Amino acid sequence: MSDYDPTRRTALRLIGATAAASGLATAATAQENESNESSGDAHEGMGDDADQTPIILAGRSEYWYGIAPEEIEGEENPTLDLAAGTEYELVWINVDGAEHELIIETADGEELEESDSSEEAGEAVSMTFEASEDAAEYYCEYHPEAMRGDVELGEGFDLESHSSHEEHDHGMENNESADENSSE
């Protein structure tokens, strides 16, 4: 009916921005893995942050939409499972062109972390923060009622490269886990 289709345009921008954000994280992780292959246990001394991929959300006035990791994919205002003391990269993509800014707060409403704001559809905003035991919720500064989700502190999302992940066997080559399980 109309030449302007905001839903289709938003979807195309989201796919492009997500691919760009995911591609950069994957390339960085691949480079890090390559440089660590020859150094044996050097990976373990670098900290957990070196191989993490970002948490990715899409921001629209009605809700934050989970894109990655897989645990939140497709969820509206997904709960962010974080491990206290761990540094995270969170990327959010503006999909509707309204102004958004992501804020993490305590249960008492005290601001712990905040991203830059964006009002440009398709723009990706990245923030790096250390998860605090005080973190309780995240929300949009401009749409605080609709765009609000919980923060839970626990094990944290599986954001690491699977090459050293023993707790989750996803069919990846992980001979150490298989050997340990068969010897018990």
PDB file of C-alpha atoms in Angstrom:
ATOM      1  CA  MET A   1       0.000   0.000   0.000  1.00  0.00           C
ATOM      2  CA  SER A   2       2.743   2.407   0.916  1.00  0.00           C
ATOM      3  CA  ASP A   3       6.235   2.759  -0.508  1.00  0.00           C
ATOM      4  CA  TYR A   4       7.569   3.150   3.030  1.00  0.00           C
ATOM      5  CA  ASP A   5       7.809  -0.124   4.953  1.00  0.00           C
ATOM      6  CA  PRO A   6       9.465   0.581   8.325  1.00  0.00           C
ATOM      7  CA  THR A   7       9.274  -3.051   9.437  1.00  0.00           C
ATOM      8  CA  ARG A   8      11.178  -4.381   6.422  1.00  0.00           C
ATOM      9  CA  ARG A   9      13.714  -1.555   6.535  1.00  0.00           C
ATOM     10  CA  THR A  10      14.284  -2.105  10.255  1.00  0.00           C
ATOM     11  CA  ALA A  11      14.782  -5.823   9.722  1.00  0.00           C
ATOM     12  CA  LEU A  12      17.320  -5.266   6.943  1.00  0.00           C
ATOM     13  CA  ARG A  13      19.281  -2.759   9.012  1.00  0.00           C
ATOM     14  CA  LEU A  14      19.231  -5.047  12.033  1.00  0.00           C
ATOM     15  CA  ILE A  15      20.526  -7.981  10.015  1.00  0.00           C
ATOM     16  CA  GLY A  16      23.328  -5.890   8.534  1.00  0.00           C
ATOM     17  CA  ALA A  17      24.354  -4.344  11.837  1.00  0.00           C
ATOM     18  CA  THR A  18      24.176  -7.683  13.634  1.00  0.00           C
ATOM     19  CA  ALA A  19      26.269  -9.347  10.960  1.00  0.00           C
ATOM     20  CA  ALA A  20      28.833  -6.573  11.249  1.00  0.00           C
ATOM     21  CA  ALA A  21      28.978  -6.743  15.050  1.00  0.00           C
ATOM     22  CA  SER A  22      29.071 -10.548  15.082  1.00  0.00           C
ATOM     23  CA  GLY A  23      31.620 -10.683  12.277  1.00  0.00           C
ATOM     24  CA  LEU A  24      34.000  -8.374  14.101  1.00  0.00           C
ATOM     25  CA  ALA A  25      33.688 -10.368  17.313  1.00  0.00           C
ATOM     26  CA  THR A  26      34.162 -13.670  15.467  1.00  0.00           C
ATOM     27  CA  ALA A  27      37.202 -12.356  13.602  1.00  0.00           C
ATOM     28  CA  ALA A  28      38.750 -11.061  16.823  1.00  0.00           C
ATOM     29  CA  THR A  29      38.095 -14.370  18.572  1.00  0.00           C
ATOM     30  CA  ALA A  30      39.561 -16.325  15.648  1.00  0.00           C
ATOM     31  CA  GLN A  31      42.686 -14.147  15.656  1.00  0.00           C
ATOM     32  CA  GLU A  32      43.057 -14.565  19.399  1.00  0.00           C
ATOM     33  CA  ASN A  33      42.673 -18.353  19.091  1.00  0.00           C
ATOM     34  CA  GLU A  34      45.271 -18.507  16.304  1.00  0.00           C
ATOM     35  CA  SER A  35      47.829 -16.587  18.336  1.00  0.00           C
ATOM     36  CA  ASN A  36      47.200 -18.796  21.380  1.00  0.00           C
ATOM     37  CA  GLU A  37      47.510 -22.144  19.581  1.00  0.00           C
ATOM     38  CA  SER A  38      51.282 -22.071  19.641  1.00  0.00           C
ATOM     39  CA  SER A  39      51.567 -20.718  23.168  1.00  0.00           C
ATOM     40  CA  GLY A  40      50.027 -23.689  24.972  1.00  0.00           C
ATOM     41  CA  ASP A  41      48.550 -22.476  28.256  1.00  0.00           C
ATOM     42  CA  ALA A  42      48.967 -18.759  27.451  1.00  0.00           C
ATOM     43  CA  HIS A  43      45.184 -18.554  26.883  1.00  0.00           C
ATOM     44  CA  GLU A  44      44.480 -19.307  30.517  1.00  0.00           C
ATOM     45  CA  GLY A  45      46.707 -16.499  31.777  1.00  0.00           C
ATOM     46  CA  MET A  46      45.007 -13.892  29.607  1.00  0.00           C
ATOM     47  CA  GLY A  47      41.729 -13.882  31.518  1.00  0.00           C
ATOM     48  CA  ASP A  48      38.252 -14.814  30.419  1.00  0.00           C
ATOM     49  CA  ASP A  49      37.646 -11.552  28.540  1.00  0.00           C
ATOM     50  CA  ALA A  50      40.083 -12.322  25.698  1.00  0.00           C
ATOM     51  CA  ASP A  51      37.822 -14.870  24.013  1.00  0.00           C
ATOM     52  CA  GLN A  52      34.402 -13.438  24.824  1.00  0.00           C
ATOM     53  CA  THR A  53      31.905 -12.511  22.178  1.00  0.00           C
ATOM     54  CA  PRO A  54      29.581  -9.593  22.990  1.00  0.00           C
ATOM     55  CA  ILE A  55      26.063  -9.692  24.366  1.00  0.00           C
ATOM     56  CA  ILE A  56      23.932  -8.192  21.566  1.00  0.00           C
ATOM     57  CA  LEU A  57      20.532  -6.513  21.995  1.00  0.00           C
ATOM     58  CA  ALA A  58      18.333  -4.606  19.565  1.00  0.00           C
ATOM     59  CA  GLY A  59      16.652  -1.478  20.886  1.00  0.00           C
ATOM     60  CA  ARG A  60      13.151  -0.485  19.870  1.00  0.00           C
ATOM     61  CA  SER A  61      10.776   1.688  21.887  1.00  0.00           C
ATOM     62  CA  GLU A  62       8.631  -1.315  22.870  1.00  0.00           C
ATOM     63  CA  TYR A  63      11.452  -3.522  24.269  1.00  0.00           C
ATOM     64  CA  TRP A  64      15.069  -4.639  24.147  1.00  0.00           C
ATOM     65  CA  TYR A  65      15.288  -7.667  21.835  1.00  0.00           C
ATOM     66  CA  GLY A  66      17.840 -10.406  22.491  1.00  0.00           C
ATOM     67  CA  ILE A  67      20.089 -11.305  19.566  1.00  0.00           C
ATOM     68  CA  ALA A  68      23.100 -13.013  21.187  1.00  0.00           C
ATOM     69  CA  PRO A  69      24.095 -15.158  22.974  1.00  0.00           C
ATOM     70  CA  GLU A  70      21.813 -18.015  22.028  1.00  0.00           C
ATOM     71  CA  GLU A  71      20.255 -18.090  25.524  1.00  0.00           C
ATOM     72  CA  ILE A  72      18.505 -14.742  24.908  1.00  0.00           C
ATOM     73  CA  GLU A  73      17.953 -14.930  21.152  1.00  0.00           C
ATOM     74  CA  GLY A  74      14.421 -13.805  20.253  1.00  0.00           C
ATOM     75  CA  GLU A  75      13.444 -12.758  23.795  1.00  0.00           C
ATOM     76  CA  GLU A  76      11.907  -9.390  24.644  1.00  0.00           C
ATOM     77  CA  ASN A  77      13.687  -7.674  27.563  1.00  0.00           C
ATOM     78  CA  PRO A  78      15.769 -10.802  28.193  1.00  0.00           C
ATOM     79  CA  THR A  79      17.330 -11.487  31.577  1.00  0.00           C
ATOM     80  CA  LEU A  80      21.080 -10.916  31.416  1.00  0.00           C
ATOM     81  CA  ASP A  81      22.934 -13.718  33.212  1.00  0.00           C
ATOM     82  CA  LEU A  82      26.249 -12.238  34.362  1.00  0.00           C
ATOM     83  CA  ALA A  83      29.056 -13.434  36.605  1.00  0.00           C
ATOM     84  CA  ALA A  84      30.103 -10.847  39.212  1.00  0.00           C
ATOM     85  CA  GLY A  85      33.590  -9.468  38.597  1.00  0.00           C
ATOM     86  CA  THR A  86      33.615 -10.469  34.916  1.00  0.00           C
ATOM     87  CA  GLU A  87      34.090  -7.825  32.233  1.00  0.00           C
ATOM     88  CA  TYR A  88      31.484  -7.856  29.453  1.00  0.00           C
ATOM     89  CA  GLU A  89      31.024  -6.132  26.133  1.00  0.00           C
ATOM     90  CA  LEU A  90      27.395  -5.307  25.446  1.00  0.00           C
ATOM     91  CA  VAL A  91      26.404  -4.106  21.980  1.00  0.00           C
ATOM     92  CA  TRP A  92      22.962  -2.741  21.305  1.00  0.00           C
ATOM     93  CA  ILE A  93      21.600  -1.774  17.895  1.00  0.00           C
ATOM     94  CA  ASN A  94      19.078   1.013  17.373  1.00  0.00           C
ATOM     95  CA  VAL A  95      16.414  -0.521  15.130  1.00  0.00           C
ATOM     96  CA  ASP A  96      13.670   2.112  15.196  1.00  0.00           C
ATOM     97  CA  GLY A  97      15.461   5.470  15.043  1.00  0.00           C
ATOM     98  CA  ALA A  98      14.094   6.595  18.417  1.00  0.00           C
ATOM     99  CA  GLU A  99      16.604   7.819  20.979  1.00  0.00           C
ATOM    100  CA  HIS A 100      17.848   5.049  23.282  1.00  0.00           C
ATOM    101  CA  GLU A 101      20.496   4.696  25.993  1.00  0.00           C
ATOM    102  CA  LEU A 102      21.121   1.543  28.009  1.00  0.00           C
ATOM    103  CA  ILE A 103      21.605   1.925  31.767  1.00  0.00           C
ATOM    104  CA  ILE A 104      22.415  -0.776  34.328  1.00  0.00           C
ATOM    105  CA  GLU A 105      21.177  -0.030  37.855  1.00  0.00           C
ATOM    106  CA  THR A 106      20.950  -1.446  41.380  1.00  0.00           C
ATOM    107  CA  ALA A 107      17.729  -2.641  43.015  1.00  0.00           C
ATOM    108  CA  ASP A 108      17.603   0.800  44.711  1.00  0.00           C
ATOM    109  CA  GLY A 109      17.729   2.621  41.366  1.00  0.00           C
ATOM    110  CA  GLU A 110      21.375   3.707  41.579  1.00  0.00           C
ATOM    111  CA  GLU A 111      23.038   3.949  38.166  1.00  0.00           C
ATOM    112  CA  LEU A 112      26.034   1.616  37.812  1.00  0.00           C
ATOM    113  CA  GLU A 113      26.832   1.792  34.089  1.00  0.00           C
ATOM    114  CA  GLU A 114      25.514   3.634  31.040  1.00  0.00           C
ATOM    115  CA  SER A 115      26.091   3.454  27.324  1.00  0.00           C
ATOM    116  CA  ASP A 116      26.188   6.305  24.867  1.00  0.00           C
ATOM    117  CA  SER A 117      22.822   7.256  23.435  1.00  0.00           C
ATOM    118  CA  SER A 118      21.746   6.853  19.813  1.00  0.00           C
ATOM    119  CA  GLU A 119      18.818   8.043  17.762  1.00  0.00           C
ATOM    120  CA  GLU A 120      20.073   6.758  14.408  1.00  0.00           C
ATOM    121  CA  ALA A 121      18.387   3.613  13.060  1.00  0.00           C
ATOM    122  CA  GLY A 122      20.972   0.917  12.369  1.00  0.00           C
ATOM    123  CA  GLU A 123      23.653   2.392  14.643  1.00  0.00           C
ATOM    124  CA  ALA A 124      25.407  -0.060  16.958  1.00  0.00           C
ATOM    125  CA  VAL A 125      26.494   1.199  20.387  1.00  0.00           C
ATOM    126  CA  SER A 126      29.057  -0.747  22.396  1.00  0.00           C
ATOM    127  CA  MET A 127      29.791  -0.562  26.100  1.00  0.00           C
ATOM    128  CA  THR A 128      32.251  -2.501  28.234  1.00  0.00           C
ATOM    129  CA  PHE A 129      31.602  -2.966  31.934  1.00  0.00           C
ATOM    130  CA  GLU A 130      32.469  -5.180  34.859  1.00  0.00           C
ATOM    131  CA  ALA A 131      29.464  -7.012  36.308  1.00  0.00           C
ATOM    132  CA  SER A 132      28.794  -5.946  39.874  1.00  0.00           C
ATOM    133  CA  GLU A 133      26.949  -7.882  42.576  1.00  0.00           C
ATOM    134  CA  ASP A 134      24.786  -4.765  42.923  1.00  0.00           C
ATOM    135  CA  ALA A 135      23.462  -4.959  39.332  1.00  0.00           C
ATOM    136  CA  ALA A 136      19.729  -5.721  39.290  1.00  0.00           C
ATOM    137  CA  GLU A 137      18.172  -4.266  36.128  1.00  0.00           C
ATOM    138  CA  TYR A 138      18.918  -2.608  32.809  1.00  0.00           C
ATOM    139  CA  TYR A 139      16.666  -0.143  31.020  1.00  0.00           C
ATOM    140  CA  CYS A 140      16.465   2.554  28.369  1.00  0.00           C
ATOM    141  CA  GLU A 141      16.831   6.100  29.660  1.00  0.00           C
ATOM    142  CA  TYR A 142      14.104   7.278  27.248  1.00  0.00           C
ATOM    143  CA  HIS A 143      11.683   4.309  27.476  1.00  0.00           C
ATOM    144  CA  PRO A 144      12.196   3.041  31.039  1.00  0.00           C
ATOM    145  CA  GLU A 145       8.834   1.298  31.446  1.00  0.00           C
ATOM    146  CA  ALA A 146       8.804  -0.717  28.209  1.00  0.00           C
ATOM    147  CA  MET A 147      12.527  -1.283  27.709  1.00  0.00           C
ATOM    148  CA  ARG A 148      13.504  -2.872  31.028  1.00  0.00           C
ATOM    149  CA  GLY A 149      15.012  -6.239  31.873  1.00  0.00           C
ATOM    150  CA  ASP A 150      16.549  -8.047  34.813  1.00  0.00           C
ATOM    151  CA  VAL A 151      20.185  -8.779  35.575  1.00  0.00           C
ATOM    152  CA  GLU A 152      20.869 -12.040  37.382  1.00  0.00           C
ATOM    153  CA  LEU A 153      24.234 -12.875  38.855  1.00  0.00           C
ATOM    154  CA  GLY A 154      25.268 -16.479  38.502  1.00  0.00           C
ATOM    155  CA  GLU A 155      27.500 -18.444  36.169  1.00  0.00           C
ATOM    156  CA  GLY A 156      27.102 -15.900  33.365  1.00  0.00           C
ATOM    157  CA  PHE A 157      26.328 -16.510  29.694  1.00  0.00           C
ATOM    158  CA  ASP A 158      28.472 -18.895  27.677  1.00  0.00           C
ATOM    159  CA  LEU A 159      30.366 -16.205  25.745  1.00  0.00           C
ATOM    160  CA  GLU A 160      33.726 -17.956  25.588  1.00  0.00           C
ATOM    161  CA  SER A 161      35.368 -19.754  22.741  1.00  0.00           C
ATOM    162  CA  HIS A 162      34.276 -23.381  22.955  1.00  0.00           C
ATOM    163  CA  SER A 163      37.836 -24.691  22.654  1.00  0.00           C
ATOM    164  CA  SER A 164      38.372 -24.588  26.412  1.00  0.00           C
ATOM    165  CA  HIS A 165      34.811 -25.042  27.616  1.00  0.00           C
ATOM    166  CA  GLU A 166      34.446 -28.273  29.581  1.00  0.00           C
ATOM    167  CA  GLU A 167      31.051 -27.763  31.246  1.00  0.00           C
ATOM    168  CA  HIS A 168      29.067 -27.608  28.021  1.00  0.00           C
ATOM    169  CA  ASP A 169      29.561 -30.334  25.457  1.00  0.00           C
ATOM    170  CA  HIS A 170      27.917 -29.015  22.299  1.00  0.00           C
ATOM    171  CA  GLY A 171      29.334 -31.684  20.008  1.00  0.00           C
ATOM    172  CA  MET A 172      32.470 -29.604  19.617  1.00  0.00           C
ATOM    173  CA  GLU A 173      35.846 -31.310  19.575  1.00  0.00           C
ATOM    174  CA  ASN A 174      36.705 -31.316  23.224  1.00  0.00           C
ATOM    175  CA  ASN A 175      38.713 -34.451  23.902  1.00  0.00           C
ATOM    176  CA  GLU A 176      39.614 -33.393  27.442  1.00  0.00           C
ATOM    177  CA  SER A 177      35.952 -33.408  28.485  1.00  0.00           C
ATOM    178  CA  ALA A 178      35.308 -36.750  26.801  1.00  0.00           C
ATOM    179  CA  ASP A 179      38.449 -38.264  28.370  1.00  0.00           C
ATOM    180  CA  GLU A 180      37.552 -36.943  31.823  1.00  0.00           C
ATOM    181  CA  ASN A 181      33.983 -38.258  31.572  1.00  0.00           C
ATOM    182  CA  SER A 182      35.088 -41.710  30.408  1.00  0.00           C
ATOM    183  CA  SER A 183      37.679 -42.094  33.172  1.00  0.00           C
ATOM    184  CA  GLU A 184      35.190 -41.374  35.988  1.00  0.00           C
TER     185      GLU A 184
END
